[in-house]
Amino acid sequence: MNADTIKGFTRCWSDIMLENRDRLVDLDSVAGDGDIGLVLSDGFKKVDEVISVSDQRDAGKLFYQIGKTLSQVAPSSMGTLLANGFMRGGKTLRGKEEFSVSDLRDMLQSFADAIMEMGGAKEGEKTALDSLLPGVRALSDSTEKDARDALKAASDAAAAGFENTRNMVAKHGRIAVRGEESRTIADPGAAAVALLFEGMYKAL
């Protein structure tokens, strides 16, 4: 995988966030303030516009630029978390023009670490981490596979992680005030991260 792969990622992310904008809005209208679909569809459209014309070949710098762009155009709690994740993750690939499944796993683990540090959440608390970390673990288990098969496994794991948020009690955000009543409600942040994994798989 290389810079062209990342450009494929951003193209698919732009498309998939737009396709799922209303679904994300509906999820967030129940669990939050309803803006996640609008913010991320607009944000990843701009990301794709920026990355598609870049002549940068350093994978780490491209992922960092994705985060930097999101930080400027997606000013919401979810946009800020993803922006910091991409910027932290990009640093793990700095200097690499080619990257492997293992490298991508390391990037996404750093991405998750940044989200955990910034948001103070951990897995099992009905957040984006509940699709992100299962996806990262699936990549860890798939390092001997080719990138397409590895990302299919990661996408499936992230999607299952999102669905599992319906069984969790929220500990963070507006929905947390509902306590036990938050159970059965799916987390929109986990949905968005599952779409990131799906977009990477579709790009390949």
XYZ file of C-alpha atoms in Angstrom:
204
model
C 0.000 0.000 0.000
C 1.168 3.534 -0.727
C 0.030 7.129 -1.309
C -2.316 6.034 -4.086
C -3.945 3.602 -1.653
C -4.572 6.452 0.785
C -6.109 8.520 -2.016
C -8.417 5.575 -2.640
C -9.290 5.552 1.053
C -10.235 9.230 1.080
C -12.315 8.876 -2.073
C -14.281 6.011 -0.554
C -14.598 7.796 2.800
C -16.070 10.821 1.066
C -18.573 8.645 -0.785
C -19.521 6.434 2.155
C -20.014 9.299 4.599
C -22.282 11.045 2.098
C -24.226 7.834 1.427
C -24.703 7.330 5.183
C -25.215 10.967 6.149
C -28.912 10.641 6.967
C -28.359 7.347 8.819
C -25.668 8.967 10.977
C -27.904 11.978 11.591
C -30.702 9.666 12.722
C -28.392 7.737 15.047
C -26.959 10.933 16.501
C -30.380 12.519 16.912
C -31.158 9.758 19.412
C -27.745 9.597 21.086
C -26.367 13.123 20.671
C -27.036 16.437 18.973
C -27.666 15.106 15.468
C -24.755 16.771 13.677
C -22.365 13.862 13.097
C -23.676 12.939 9.642
C -23.439 16.509 8.364
C -20.051 17.184 9.921
C -18.418 13.986 8.662
C -19.903 14.030 5.168
C -18.717 17.613 4.688
C -15.427 16.914 6.442
C -14.431 13.880 4.397
C -15.502 15.562 1.176
C -12.959 18.281 1.933
C -10.368 15.680 2.977
C -10.735 13.970 -0.390
C -10.424 17.273 -2.231
C -7.171 18.030 -0.408
C -5.579 14.571 -0.604
C -6.595 13.818 -4.193
C -4.445 16.658 -5.543
C -1.501 16.149 -3.189
C 1.842 15.084 -4.627
C 2.997 13.903 -1.186
C 4.250 10.300 -1.207
C 4.999 9.971 2.514
C 2.132 7.883 3.931
C 2.528 9.287 7.423
C 2.355 12.867 6.214
C -0.762 12.085 4.191
C -2.566 10.562 7.171
C -1.439 13.558 9.246
C -2.854 15.891 6.577
C -6.168 14.044 6.733
C -6.308 14.800 10.449
C -5.209 18.391 10.001
C -7.904 18.970 7.396
C -10.594 17.432 9.595
C -9.491 19.630 12.487
C -10.153 22.677 10.308
C -13.415 21.691 8.630
C -15.121 19.292 11.072
C -15.400 21.329 14.299
C -17.402 18.879 16.393
C -16.505 16.491 19.190
C -16.362 13.522 16.804
C -14.520 15.482 14.142
C -11.945 16.579 16.709
C -11.438 13.034 17.983
C -10.938 11.672 14.480
C -8.644 14.556 13.566
C -6.404 13.864 16.554
C -6.481 10.146 15.782
C -5.290 10.658 12.220
C -2.604 13.129 13.245
C -1.238 10.819 15.957
C -1.509 7.784 13.711
C 0.227 9.550 10.850
C 3.314 10.042 12.980
C 3.785 6.256 13.215
C 4.172 6.042 9.415
C 6.281 9.164 8.949
C 9.001 8.502 6.363
C 7.302 5.470 4.765
C 6.171 5.561 1.151
C 5.034 1.933 1.293
C 3.132 0.472 4.234
C 1.990 -3.019 5.179
C -1.019 -4.398 7.013
C 1.123 -4.389 10.166
C 1.999 -0.735 9.581
C -1.666 0.143 9.129
C -2.469 -1.740 12.328
C 0.177 0.271 14.181
C -1.195 3.504 12.742
C -4.725 2.671 13.850
C -3.562 1.606 17.306
C -1.932 5.028 17.710
C -5.173 6.514 16.376
C -7.079 4.676 19.121
C -4.549 5.707 21.782
C -5.069 9.356 20.857
C -8.846 9.006 21.158
C -8.570 7.256 24.520
C -6.254 9.936 25.882
C -8.337 12.809 24.586
C -11.793 11.493 25.439
C -10.973 9.537 28.582
C -12.979 6.552 27.340
C -12.179 2.872 27.125
C -13.645 -0.045 25.236
C -17.073 -1.158 26.432
C -18.377 2.333 27.211
C -20.422 2.831 24.019
C -18.034 5.015 22.013
C -16.125 4.964 18.720
C -13.566 2.709 20.418
C -16.082 -0.126 20.388
C -15.744 -0.465 16.625
C -12.196 0.874 16.324
C -10.457 -1.544 18.671
C -12.156 -4.696 17.305
C -11.056 -3.564 13.849
C -7.482 -3.076 15.043
C -7.456 -6.531 16.660
C -8.715 -8.082 13.439
C -5.821 -6.463 11.578
C -3.429 -7.840 14.197
C -4.804 -11.308 13.488
C -4.536 -10.786 9.721
C -0.979 -9.565 9.201
C -0.145 -12.617 7.097
C -3.102 -11.995 4.772
C -3.080 -9.687 1.794
C -4.351 -6.170 2.449
C -7.782 -6.723 0.905
C -8.541 -9.819 2.994
C -7.124 -8.174 6.114
C -9.298 -5.112 5.675
C -12.361 -7.262 5.000
C -11.779 -8.980 8.360
C -11.243 -5.615 10.052
C -14.353 -4.119 8.451
C -16.478 -7.057 9.572
C -15.092 -6.822 13.119
C -15.702 -3.068 13.290
C -19.270 -3.499 12.029
C -19.920 -6.176 14.656
C -18.412 -3.895 17.284
C -20.795 -1.128 16.294
C -23.793 -3.463 16.526
C -22.605 -4.550 19.972
C -22.896 -0.971 21.251
C -26.643 -1.616 21.407
C -25.901 -3.821 24.431
C -23.821 -1.238 26.314
C -24.582 1.452 28.852
C -23.178 4.824 27.796
C -20.526 6.391 30.021
C -19.747 9.480 27.947
C -21.549 12.244 26.076
C -25.122 13.455 26.236
C -26.560 9.970 26.105
C -24.777 9.002 29.346
C -27.366 10.892 31.402
C -29.894 8.205 30.448
C -27.970 5.545 32.356
C -29.523 2.112 31.853
C -31.980 3.622 29.377
C -29.060 4.143 26.991
C -28.881 0.394 26.493
C -30.284 -0.686 23.085
C -29.290 2.658 21.514
C -26.502 2.295 18.932
C -23.530 4.628 19.150
C -23.127 7.007 16.170
C -19.376 7.400 16.714
C -18.898 3.647 16.490
C -21.023 3.692 13.324
C -18.768 6.339 11.776
C -15.590 4.409 12.582
C -17.095 1.210 11.165
C -17.681 3.181 7.962
C -13.997 4.162 7.903
C -13.029 0.485 7.940
C -15.649 -0.329 5.303
C -14.312 2.486 3.139
C -10.739 1.176 3.367
C -11.892 -2.294 2.373
C -13.974 -0.983 -0.539
C -11.034 1.095 -1.742
C -9.063 -2.109 -2.294
